[in-house]
Amino acid sequence: MLEKQLTGHRVDRSICAWFWDQVVSQGDSFKQQPVIASPTHYLFQIVREGVTFLACTQVEMPPLMGIEFLCRVADVLSDYLEGLNEDVIKDNFVIVYELLDEMIDNGFPLTTEPNILREMIAPPNIVSKMLSVVTGNSSNMSDTLPGATASCVPWRTTDIKYANNEVYVDLVEEMDAIINRDGILVKCEVYGEVQVNSHITGVPDLTLSFTNPSIMDDVRFHPCVRFRPWESHHILSFVPPDGLFKLMSYRVKKLKSTPIYVKPQITSDDGACRVNVMVGIRNDPGKMIDSITVQFQLPSCVLSADLTANHGAVTIFSNKTCTWSIDRIPKDRTPALSGTLLLETGLKRLHVFPTFQVGFRIQGVALSGLQLDKLDLRVVPSRLYKGFRAFTRSGLYEVRS
């Protein structure tokens, strides 16, 4: 347990004991609650890579501020430590405490921009660890305050210079879909992010526009985005942080089709069950669909399974999870999985049918239909390189049988 207390507002650690008692008694359903009311406190929690981030308060405050701050802490730690798990946090607990000291002050978020934090607290590396062993000084804190802390653009480091100026924009989308047992599309929407990787000298002023911005809902922006140009003309005007960052996120709802289909057929009689699953391309996106997988959980009443496929590999794990790795759909045949399931003694038919979870990846296309129009700089430096990529992968893609 890592704990950060605020001066004058010390919280008794017994609240953590109460929290873990509730986690043990209620399980995953309790972990999915972002705001929890205890007898003495209000708790905010997020879970990232098996690590729980918990904050508590006894006074009125906006719940979303607590949740957003915990998300920012998790993102900063993941960026600093190049991963997020229990062992990494234990190995770098000094840096974790130093980051918390700078990110929150007297209960209020203070410095949460990674660029400024990197100037204040050096990320861990082999050299710094060796020096800490030799000198006995384990602190990575800088002696000087970064100049960007007093800047009107605190997310950007000052005095940046590059020989070659580059800016690249990526559209990264995840498709969520639910298809019922009759093959009808119940839900289909896309969650997307606009990611920008900027390496430009000075303080660049960029504008980014879309050909069809009206299809986007639930937009969320990085603090660098000026809201007025977006509100009036749907144009993103911003001074970017240095390096890779998420410029905005969006959601496109009520899509009409999915790129691939999965058709499961399950029949059972006399204690045995016959399974047939076919996978194919429903709407060709114009780019190669790869990394296709179909995964489902065998019901607990199944004693054994004998499943084979005419393309790809089928793996059945000890926890009764079956994974069918297809990768790419060949042109000469339709991938199909077939086999039999042996049910428990005395059980004639299968009463619990599995849900098939589908995974895929498409390089070079955004399935939402969102398209970038142009990316402009107010002052264009010499040797400027611009680029754009699109990438779509499956999110919560379920086919019910």
CSV table of N, CA and C in Angstrom, one decimal, residues 229-379:
chain,number,residue,atom,x,y,z
A,229,PRO,N,-13.2,28.1,-31.4
A,229,PRO,CA,-13.2,27.7,-32.8
A,229,PRO,C,-14.0,26.4,-33.1
A,230,TRP,N,-13.9,25.5,-32.2
A,230,TRP,CA,-14.6,24.2,-32.4
A,230,TRP,C,-16.1,24.5,-32.3
A,231,GLU,N,-16.5,25.3,-31.3
A,231,GLU,CA,-18.0,25.5,-31.1
A,231,GLU,C,-18.6,26.3,-32.3
A,232,SER,N,-17.8,27.2,-32.9
A,232,SER,CA,-18.4,27.9,-34.0
A,232,SER,C,-18.2,27.3,-35.4
A,233,HIS,N,-17.0,26.7,-35.6
A,233,HIS,CA,-16.7,26.2,-37.0
A,233,HIS,C,-16.3,24.7,-37.0
A,234,HIS,N,-16.2,24.0,-35.8
A,234,HIS,CA,-15.8,22.6,-35.7
A,234,HIS,C,-14.4,22.5,-36.3
A,235,ILE,N,-13.5,23.4,-35.8
A,235,ILE,CA,-12.1,23.4,-36.2
A,235,ILE,C,-11.3,23.3,-34.9
A,236,LEU,N,-10.3,22.4,-34.9
A,236,LEU,CA,-9.4,22.3,-33.7
A,236,LEU,C,-8.3,23.2,-33.9
A,237,SER,N,-8.2,24.2,-33.0
A,237,SER,CA,-7.1,25.2,-32.9
A,237,SER,C,-6.3,24.9,-31.6
A,238,PHE,N,-5.0,24.7,-31.7
A,238,PHE,CA,-4.3,24.3,-30.5
A,238,PHE,C,-2.8,24.6,-30.6
A,239,VAL,N,-2.1,24.7,-29.5
A,239,VAL,CA,-0.7,24.7,-29.4
A,239,VAL,C,-0.3,23.4,-28.7
A,240,PRO,N,0.3,22.5,-29.5
A,240,PRO,CA,0.5,21.1,-29.0
A,240,PRO,C,1.5,20.9,-28.0
A,241,PRO,N,1.4,20.0,-27.1
A,241,PRO,CA,2.5,19.5,-26.2
A,241,PRO,C,3.6,18.9,-27.1
A,242,ASP,N,4.8,18.8,-26.6
A,242,ASP,CA,5.9,18.2,-27.3
A,242,ASP,C,5.8,16.7,-27.2
A,243,GLY,N,5.8,16.0,-28.3
A,243,GLY,CA,5.8,14.5,-28.3
A,243,GLY,C,4.4,14.0,-28.6
A,244,LEU,N,4.1,12.8,-28.2
A,244,LEU,CA,2.9,12.1,-28.4
A,244,LEU,C,1.8,12.4,-27.4
A,245,PHE,N,0.6,12.8,-27.8
A,245,PHE,CA,-0.4,13.1,-26.8
A,245,PHE,C,-1.8,12.8,-27.5
A,246,LYS,N,-2.8,12.7,-26.7
A,246,LYS,CA,-4.2,12.5,-27.2
A,246,LYS,C,-4.9,13.8,-27.3
A,247,LEU,N,-5.1,14.3,-28.5
A,247,LEU,CA,-5.7,15.6,-28.8
A,247,LEU,C,-7.2,15.6,-28.4
A,248,MET,N,-7.9,14.6,-28.8
A,248,MET,CA,-9.3,14.5,-28.5
A,248,MET,C,-9.8,13.1,-28.6
A,249,SER,N,-11.0,12.8,-28.0
A,249,SER,CA,-11.7,11.6,-28.1
A,249,SER,C,-13.1,11.8,-28.5
A,250,TYR,N,-13.7,10.9,-29.1
A,250,TYR,CA,-15.1,11.0,-29.7
A,250,TYR,C,-15.8,9.7,-29.7
A,251,ARG,N,-17.1,9.8,-30.0
A,251,ARG,CA,-17.9,8.6,-30.2
A,251,ARG,C,-18.8,8.8,-31.4
A,252,VAL,N,-18.9,7.8,-32.3
A,252,VAL,CA,-19.8,7.7,-33.4
A,252,VAL,C,-20.8,6.6,-33.2
A,253,LYS,N,-22.1,7.0,-33.0
A,253,LYS,CA,-23.1,6.1,-32.6
A,253,LYS,C,-23.9,5.6,-33.8
A,254,LYS,N,-24.7,4.5,-33.6
A,254,LYS,CA,-25.7,4.0,-34.5
A,254,LYS,C,-25.1,3.7,-35.9
A,255,LEU,N,-24.0,3.0,-35.9
A,255,LEU,CA,-23.5,2.5,-37.2
A,255,LEU,C,-24.4,1.4,-37.7
A,256,LYS,N,-24.4,1.2,-39.0
A,256,LYS,CA,-25.4,0.3,-39.6
A,256,LYS,C,-24.8,-1.1,-39.9
A,257,SER,N,-23.4,-1.2,-39.9
A,257,SER,CA,-22.9,-2.5,-40.4
A,257,SER,C,-21.5,-2.7,-39.7
A,258,THR,N,-21.1,-4.0,-39.7
A,258,THR,CA,-19.8,-4.4,-39.2
A,258,THR,C,-18.9,-5.0,-40.3
A,259,PRO,N,-17.6,-5.0,-40.2
A,259,PRO,CA,-16.8,-5.5,-41.3
A,259,PRO,C,-16.8,-7.0,-41.4
A,260,ILE,N,-17.0,-7.7,-40.4
A,260,ILE,CA,-17.0,-9.2,-40.5
A,260,ILE,C,-18.2,-9.8,-39.8
A,261,TYR,N,-18.6,-11.0,-40.2
A,261,TYR,CA,-19.7,-11.7,-39.6
A,261,TYR,C,-19.2,-12.9,-38.9
A,262,VAL,N,-19.9,-13.3,-37.8
A,262,VAL,CA,-19.7,-14.6,-37.1
A,262,VAL,C,-21.1,-15.3,-37.0
A,263,LYS,N,-21.2,-16.5,-37.6
A,263,LYS,CA,-22.5,-17.2,-37.5
A,263,LYS,C,-22.3,-18.5,-36.7
A,264,PRO,N,-22.7,-18.5,-35.5
A,264,PRO,CA,-22.6,-19.7,-34.7
A,264,PRO,C,-23.9,-20.5,-34.8
A,265,GLN,N,-23.8,-21.8,-34.8
A,265,GLN,CA,-24.9,-22.8,-34.8
A,265,GLN,C,-24.6,-23.8,-33.7
A,266,ILE,N,-25.5,-23.9,-32.7
A,266,ILE,CA,-25.3,-24.9,-31.6
A,266,ILE,C,-26.6,-25.7,-31.5
A,267,THR,N,-26.5,-27.0,-31.6
A,267,THR,CA,-27.6,-27.9,-31.5
A,267,THR,C,-27.2,-29.0,-30.5
A,268,SER,N,-28.1,-29.4,-29.6
A,268,SER,CA,-27.8,-30.4,-28.6
A,268,SER,C,-28.9,-31.4,-28.5
A,269,ASP,N,-28.5,-32.7,-28.2
A,269,ASP,CA,-29.5,-33.7,-28.0
A,269,ASP,C,-28.7,-34.9,-27.4
A,270,ASP,N,-29.4,-35.7,-26.5
A,270,ASP,CA,-28.9,-36.9,-25.9
A,270,ASP,C,-27.5,-36.7,-25.3
A,271,GLY,N,-27.3,-35.6,-24.6
A,271,GLY,CA,-26.1,-35.4,-23.8
A,271,GLY,C,-24.9,-35.0,-24.6
A,272,ALA,N,-25.1,-34.7,-25.9
A,272,ALA,CA,-24.0,-34.2,-26.7
A,272,ALA,C,-24.5,-32.9,-27.4
A,273,CYS,N,-23.5,-32.1,-27.8
A,273,CYS,CA,-23.8,-30.8,-28.4
A,273,CYS,C,-22.9,-30.6,-29.6
A,274,ARG,N,-23.5,-30.2,-30.7
A,274,ARG,CA,-22.8,-30.0,-32.0
A,274,ARG,C,-22.6,-28.5,-32.2
A,275,VAL,N,-21.4,-28.1,-32.5
A,275,VAL,CA,-21.0,-26.7,-32.6
A,275,VAL,C,-20.5,-26.4,-34.0
A,276,ASN,N,-21.0,-25.4,-34.7
A,276,ASN,CA,-20.5,-24.9,-36.0
A,276,ASN,C,-20.4,-23.4,-36.0
A,277,VAL,N,-19.3,-22.9,-36.3
A,277,VAL,CA,-19.1,-21.4,-36.3
A,277,VAL,C,-18.4,-21.0,-37.6
A,278,MET,N,-19.0,-20.1,-38.4
A,278,MET,CA,-18.4,-19.6,-39.6
A,278,MET,C,-18.1,-18.1,-39.5
A,279,VAL,N,-17.0,-17.7,-40.1
A,279,VAL,CA,-16.5,-16.3,-40.0
A,279,VAL,C,-16.2,-15.9,-41.5
A,280,GLY,N,-16.6,-14.7,-41.8
A,280,GLY,CA,-16.4,-14.1,-43.1
A,280,GLY,C,-16.5,-12.6,-43.1
A,281,ILE,N,-16.2,-12.0,-44.3
A,281,ILE,CA,-16.2,-10.6,-44.4
A,281,ILE,C,-17.6,-10.2,-44.9
A,282,ARG,N,-18.2,-9.3,-44.1
A,282,ARG,CA,-19.6,-8.8,-44.4
A,282,ARG,C,-19.5,-7.5,-45.3
A,283,ASN,N,-18.7,-6.6,-44.9
A,283,ASN,CA,-18.5,-5.4,-45.7
A,283,ASN,C,-17.0,-5.1,-45.8
A,284,ASP,N,-16.5,-5.2,-47.0
A,284,ASP,CA,-15.1,-5.0,-47.3
A,284,ASP,C,-14.7,-3.6,-47.0
A,285,PRO,N,-13.8,-3.3,-46.0
A,285,PRO,CA,-13.4,-1.9,-45.8
A,285,PRO,C,-12.4,-1.4,-46.8
A,286,GLY,N,-11.9,-2.2,-47.7
A,286,GLY,CA,-10.9,-1.8,-48.6
A,286,GLY,C,-9.5,-2.0,-48.2
A,287,LYS,N,-9.3,-2.5,-46.9
A,287,LYS,CA,-8.0,-2.8,-46.4
A,287,LYS,C,-8.0,-4.2,-45.8
A,288,MET,N,-6.8,-4.7,-45.6
A,288,MET,CA,-6.7,-6.1,-45.0
A,288,MET,C,-7.2,-6.1,-43.6
A,289,ILE,N,-8.1,-7.1,-43.3
A,289,ILE,CA,-8.5,-7.4,-41.9
A,289,ILE,C,-7.6,-8.5,-41.4
A,290,ASP,N,-6.9,-8.3,-40.3
A,290,ASP,CA,-6.0,-9.3,-39.8
A,290,ASP,C,-6.2,-9.4,-38.3
A,291,SER,N,-5.4,-10.3,-37.6
A,291,SER,CA,-5.5,-10.6,-36.2
A,291,SER,C,-7.0,-10.9,-35.8
A,292,ILE,N,-7.7,-11.7,-36.6
A,292,ILE,CA,-9.0,-12.1,-36.3
A,292,ILE,C,-9.0,-13.2,-35.3
A,293,THR,N,-9.7,-13.1,-34.2
A,293,THR,CA,-9.9,-14.1,-33.2
A,293,THR,C,-11.3,-14.2,-32.8
A,294,VAL,N,-11.7,-15.4,-32.4
A,294,VAL,CA,-13.0,-15.7,-31.9
A,294,VAL,C,-12.8,-16.4,-30.5
A,295,GLN,N,-13.4,-15.9,-29.5
A,295,GLN,CA,-13.2,-16.5,-28.2
A,295,GLN,C,-14.5,-16.7,-27.5
A,296,PHE,N,-14.7,-17.8,-26.8
A,296,PHE,CA,-15.9,-18.0,-26.1
A,296,PHE,C,-15.6,-18.9,-24.9
A,297,GLN,N,-16.5,-18.8,-23.9
A,297,GLN,CA,-16.4,-19.6,-22.6
A,297,GLN,C,-17.3,-20.8,-22.7
A,298,LEU,N,-16.8,-22.0,-22.6
A,298,LEU,CA,-17.6,-23.2,-22.6
A,298,LEU,C,-18.5,-23.2,-21.3
A,299,PRO,N,-19.7,-23.5,-21.3
A,299,PRO,CA,-20.6,-23.6,-20.1
A,299,PRO,C,-20.0,-24.6,-19.1
A,300,SER,N,-20.3,-24.4,-17.9
A,300,SER,CA,-19.7,-25.2,-16.8
A,300,SER,C,-20.2,-26.7,-16.9
A,301,CYS,N,-21.4,-26.9,-17.6
A,301,CYS,CA,-21.9,-28.2,-17.7
A,301,CYS,C,-21.2,-29.1,-18.8
A,302,VAL,N,-20.3,-28.5,-19.5
A,302,VAL,CA,-19.6,-29.2,-20.5
A,302,VAL,C,-18.4,-29.9,-19.9
A,303,LEU,N,-18.3,-31.3,-20.1
A,303,LEU,CA,-17.2,-32.1,-19.5
A,303,LEU,C,-16.0,-32.1,-20.4
A,304,SER,N,-16.2,-32.1,-21.7
A,304,SER,CA,-15.1,-32.2,-22.6
A,304,SER,C,-15.5,-31.6,-24.0
A,305,ALA,N,-14.5,-31.2,-24.8
A,305,ALA,CA,-14.8,-30.6,-26.1
A,305,ALA,C,-13.8,-31.1,-27.1
A,306,ASP,N,-14.3,-31.3,-28.3
A,306,ASP,CA,-13.5,-31.7,-29.4
A,306,ASP,C,-13.8,-30.8,-30.6
A,307,LEU,N,-12.9,-29.8,-30.7
A,307,LEU,CA,-13.2,-28.7,-31.7
A,307,LEU,C,-12.0,-28.6,-32.7
A,308,THR,N,-12.3,-28.5,-34.0
A,308,THR,CA,-11.3,-28.3,-35.0
A,308,THR,C,-11.7,-27.2,-36.0
A,309,ALA,N,-10.8,-26.7,-36.7
A,309,ALA,CA,-11.1,-25.6,-37.7
A,309,ALA,C,-10.3,-25.9,-39.0
A,310,ASN,N,-11.0,-25.5,-40.1
A,310,ASN,CA,-10.3,-25.7,-41.4
A,310,ASN,C,-9.3,-24.6,-41.7
A,311,HIS,N,-9.2,-23.6,-40.8
A,311,HIS,CA,-8.2,-22.5,-41.0
A,311,HIS,C,-7.9,-21.9,-39.6
A,312,GLY,N,-6.7,-21.7,-39.3
A,312,GLY,CA,-6.3,-21.2,-38.0
A,312,GLY,C,-6.1,-22.3,-37.0
A,313,ALA,N,-5.9,-21.8,-35.7
A,313,ALA,CA,-5.6,-22.7,-34.6
A,313,ALA,C,-6.6,-22.6,-33.5
A,314,VAL,N,-7.1,-23.7,-32.9
A,314,VAL,CA,-8.0,-23.7,-31.9
A,314,VAL,C,-7.4,-24.2,-30.6
A,315,THR,N,-7.5,-23.4,-29.5
A,315,THR,CA,-6.9,-23.7,-28.2
A,315,THR,C,-8.0,-23.7,-27.1
A,316,ILE,N,-8.0,-24.7,-26.3
A,316,ILE,CA,-9.0,-24.8,-25.2
A,316,ILE,C,-8.2,-24.8,-23.9
A,317,PHE,N,-8.3,-23.8,-23.1
A,317,PHE,CA,-7.6,-23.7,-21.9
A,317,PHE,C,-8.3,-24.4,-20.7
A,318,SER,N,-7.5,-24.5,-19.6
A,318,SER,CA,-8.0,-25.3,-18.5
A,318,SER,C,-9.3,-24.7,-17.8
A,319,ASN,N,-9.4,-23.4,-18.0
A,319,ASN,CA,-10.6,-22.7,-17.4
A,319,ASN,C,-11.8,-22.7,-18.4
A,320,LYS,N,-11.8,-23.6,-19.4
A,320,LYS,CA,-12.8,-23.8,-20.4
A,320,LYS,C,-13.0,-22.6,-21.3
A,321,THR,N,-12.0,-21.8,-21.5
A,321,THR,CA,-12.0,-20.8,-22.5
A,321,THR,C,-11.4,-21.3,-23.8
A,322,CYS,N,-12.2,-21.1,-24.9
A,322,CYS,CA,-11.8,-21.6,-26.2
A,322,CYS,C,-11.4,-20.4,-27.0
A,323,THR,N,-10.2,-20.4,-27.7
A,323,THR,CA,-9.8,-19.3,-28.5
A,323,THR,C,-9.5,-19.9,-29.9
A,324,TRP,N,-10.1,-19.3,-30.9
A,324,TRP,CA,-9.9,-19.6,-32.3
A,324,TRP,C,-9.1,-18.5,-33.0
A,325,SER,N,-7.8,-18.7,-33.3
A,325,SER,CA,-7.0,-17.7,-33.9
A,325,SER,C,-7.0,-17.9,-35.4
A,326,ILE,N,-7.6,-16.9,-36.1
A,326,ILE,CA,-7.8,-17.0,-37.6
A,326,ILE,C,-6.8,-16.2,-38.3
A,327,ASP,N,-6.4,-15.0,-37.8
A,327,ASP,CA,-5.5,-14.1,-38.4
A,327,ASP,C,-6.2,-13.4,-39.6
A,328,ARG,N,-6.0,-13.9,-40.8
A,328,ARG,CA,-6.6,-13.4,-42.0
A,328,ARG,C,-7.5,-14.4,-42.7
A,329,ILE,N,-8.6,-13.9,-43.3
A,329,ILE,CA,-9.5,-14.7,-44.0
A,329,ILE,C,-9.0,-15.1,-45.4
A,330,PRO,N,-8.8,-16.3,-45.7
A,330,PRO,CA,-8.3,-16.7,-47.0
A,330,PRO,C,-9.3,-16.5,-48.1
A,331,LYS,N,-8.9,-16.3,-49.3
A,331,LYS,CA,-9.8,-16.1,-50.5
A,331,LYS,C,-10.4,-17.3,-51.0
A,332,ASP,N,-9.8,-18.5,-50.8
A,332,ASP,CA,-10.3,-19.7,-51.4
A,332,ASP,C,-11.3,-20.5,-50.5
A,333,ARG,N,-11.5,-20.1,-49.2
A,333,ARG,CA,-12.4,-20.8,-48.4
A,333,ARG,C,-12.9,-20.0,-47.2
A,334,THR,N,-14.0,-20.3,-46.7
A,334,THR,CA,-14.6,-19.6,-45.5
A,334,THR,C,-14.1,-20.3,-44.2
A,335,PRO,N,-13.5,-19.6,-43.3
A,335,PRO,CA,-13.0,-20.3,-42.1
A,335,PRO,C,-14.2,-20.8,-41.3
A,336,ALA,N,-14.1,-22.0,-40.8
A,336,ALA,CA,-15.2,-22.7,-40.1
A,336,ALA,C,-14.6,-23.5,-38.9
A,337,LEU,N,-15.3,-23.4,-37.8
A,337,LEU,CA,-14.9,-24.2,-36.6
A,337,LEU,C,-16.1,-25.2,-36.4
A,338,SER,N,-15.8,-26.4,-36.1
A,338,SER,CA,-16.8,-27.4,-35.9
A,338,SER,C,-16.3,-28.4,-34.8
A,339,GLY,N,-17.2,-29.1,-34.2
A,339,GLY,CA,-16.9,-30.1,-33.2
A,339,GLY,C,-18.1,-30.5,-32.3
A,340,THR,N,-17.8,-31.3,-31.3
A,340,THR,CA,-18.8,-31.7,-30.4
A,340,THR,C,-18.4,-31.4,-28.9
A,341,LEU,N,-19.4,-31.2,-28.1
A,341,LEU,CA,-19.3,-31.0,-26.7
A,341,LEU,C,-20.0,-32.1,-25.9
A,342,LEU,N,-19.3,-32.7,-24.9
A,342,LEU,CA,-19.9,-33.7,-24.1
A,342,LEU,C,-20.5,-33.1,-22.8
A,343,LEU,N,-21.8,-33.3,-22.6
A,343,LEU,CA,-22.4,-32.6,-21.4
A,343,LEU,C,-22.3,-33.6,-20.2
A,344,GLU,N,-22.7,-33.0,-19.1
A,344,GLU,CA,-22.7,-33.8,-17.8
A,344,GLU,C,-23.7,-34.9,-17.9
A,345,THR,N,-23.5,-35.9,-17.1
A,345,THR,CA,-24.3,-37.1,-17.1
A,345,THR,C,-25.7,-36.7,-16.6
A,346,GLY,N,-26.7,-37.1,-17.3
A,346,GLY,CA,-28.1,-36.7,-16.9
A,346,GLY,C,-28.6,-35.5,-17.6
A,347,LEU,N,-27.8,-34.7,-18.3
A,347,LEU,CA,-28.2,-33.5,-18.9
A,347,LEU,C,-28.3,-33.8,-20.4
A,348,LYS,N,-29.6,-33.6,-20.9
A,348,LYS,CA,-29.9,-34.0,-22.3
A,348,LYS,C,-29.5,-32.8,-23.3
A,349,ARG,N,-29.8,-31.6,-22.9
A,349,ARG,CA,-29.7,-30.5,-23.8
A,349,ARG,C,-28.9,-29.4,-23.1
A,350,LEU,N,-28.3,-28.5,-23.9
A,350,LEU,CA,-27.5,-27.4,-23.4
A,350,LEU,C,-28.5,-26.2,-23.1
A,351,HIS,N,-28.5,-25.7,-21.9
A,351,HIS,CA,-29.5,-24.6,-21.6
A,351,HIS,C,-28.8,-23.3,-21.5
A,352,VAL,N,-27.5,-23.2,-21.4
A,352,VAL,CA,-26.7,-22.0,-21.3
A,352,VAL,C,-25.8,-21.9,-22.5
A,353,PHE,N,-26.1,-20.9,-23.4
A,353,PHE,CA,-25.4,-20.8,-24.7
A,353,PHE,C,-24.3,-19.8,-24.5
A,354,PRO,N,-23.1,-20.1,-25.1
A,354,PRO,CA,-22.0,-19.1,-25.0
A,354,PRO,C,-22.1,-17.9,-25.8
A,355,THR,N,-21.4,-16.8,-25.4
A,355,THR,CA,-21.3,-15.6,-26.1
A,355,THR,C,-19.9,-15.5,-26.8
A,356,PHE,N,-19.9,-15.2,-28.1
A,356,PHE,CA,-18.7,-15.2,-28.8
A,356,PHE,C,-18.1,-13.8,-28.9
A,357,GLN,N,-16.9,-13.6,-28.4
A,357,GLN,CA,-16.2,-12.4,-28.4
A,357,GLN,C,-15.2,-12.3,-29.6
A,358,VAL,N,-15.4,-11.3,-30.5
A,358,VAL,CA,-14.6,-11.3,-31.7
A,358,VAL,C,-13.6,-10.2,-31.7
A,359,GLY,N,-12.4,-10.5,-32.1
A,359,GLY,CA,-11.3,-9.5,-32.2
A,359,GLY,C,-10.8,-9.4,-33.6
A,360,PHE,N,-10.4,-8.2,-34.0
A,360,PHE,CA,-9.9,-8.0,-35.4
A,360,PHE,C,-9.1,-6.6,-35.4
A,361,ARG,N,-8.4,-6.4,-36.4
A,361,ARG,CA,-7.6,-5.2,-36.6
A,361,ARG,C,-7.5,-4.8,-38.1
A,362,ILE,N,-7.7,-3.5,-38.4
A,362,ILE,CA,-7.6,-3.0,-39.7
A,362,ILE,C,-6.7,-1.8,-39.8
A,363,GLN,N,-5.7,-1.9,-40.5
A,363,GLN,CA,-4.7,-0.8,-40.7
A,363,GLN,C,-5.1,0.0,-41.9
A,364,GLY,N,-5.1,1.4,-41.7
A,364,GLY,CA,-5.3,2.3,-42.8
A,364,GLY,C,-6.7,2.7,-43.1
A,365,VAL,N,-7.7,2.4,-42.1
A,365,VAL,CA,-9.0,2.9,-42.4
A,365,VAL,C,-9.7,3.1,-41.0
A,366,ALA,N,-10.6,4.2,-41.0
A,366,ALA,CA,-11.4,4.5,-39.8
A,366,ALA,C,-12.8,4.0,-40.1
A,367,LEU,N,-13.3,3.0,-39.5
A,367,LEU,CA,-14.6,2.4,-39.8
A,367,LEU,C,-15.8,3.4,-39.5
A,368,SER,N,-15.5,4.4,-38.7
A,368,SER,CA,-16.6,5.4,-38.4
A,368,SER,C,-16.9,6.3,-39.6
A,369,GLY,N,-16.0,6.3,-40.6
A,369,GLY,CA,-16.1,7.2,-41.7
A,369,GLY,C,-15.6,8.6,-41.5
A,370,LEU,N,-15.0,8.9,-40.3
A,370,LEU,CA,-14.4,10.2,-40.1
A,370,LEU,C,-13.2,10.4,-40.9
A,371,GLN,N,-13.1,11.6,-41.5
A,371,GLN,CA,-12.0,11.9,-42.4
A,371,GLN,C,-11.4,13.2,-42.1
A,372,LEU,N,-10.1,13.3,-42.1
A,372,LEU,CA,-9.4,14.6,-41.8
A,372,LEU,C,-9.4,15.4,-43.1
A,373,ASP,N,-9.5,16.7,-43.0
A,373,ASP,CA,-9.5,17.6,-44.1
A,373,ASP,C,-8.1,18.1,-44.4
A,374,LYS,N,-7.6,18.9,-43.4
A,374,LYS,CA,-6.3,19.5,-43.5
A,374,LYS,C,-5.7,19.8,-42.2
A,375,LEU,N,-4.4,19.9,-42.1
A,375,LEU,CA,-3.7,20.3,-41.0
A,375,LEU,C,-2.7,21.5,-41.3
A,376,ASP,N,-3.0,22.6,-40.7
A,376,ASP,CA,-2.2,23.8,-41.1
A,376,ASP,C,-1.5,24.4,-39.9
A,377,LEU,N,-0.3,25.0,-40.1
A,377,LEU,CA,0.4,25.8,-39.1
A,377,LEU,C,0.4,27.3,-39.4
A,378,ARG,N,0.2,28.1,-38.4
A,378,ARG,CA,0.2,29.5,-38.6
A,378,ARG,C,1.5,30.0,-39.1
A,379,VAL,N,2.6,29.6,-38.5
A,379,VAL,CA,3.9,29.9,-38.9
A,379,VAL,C,4.6,28.6,-39.3
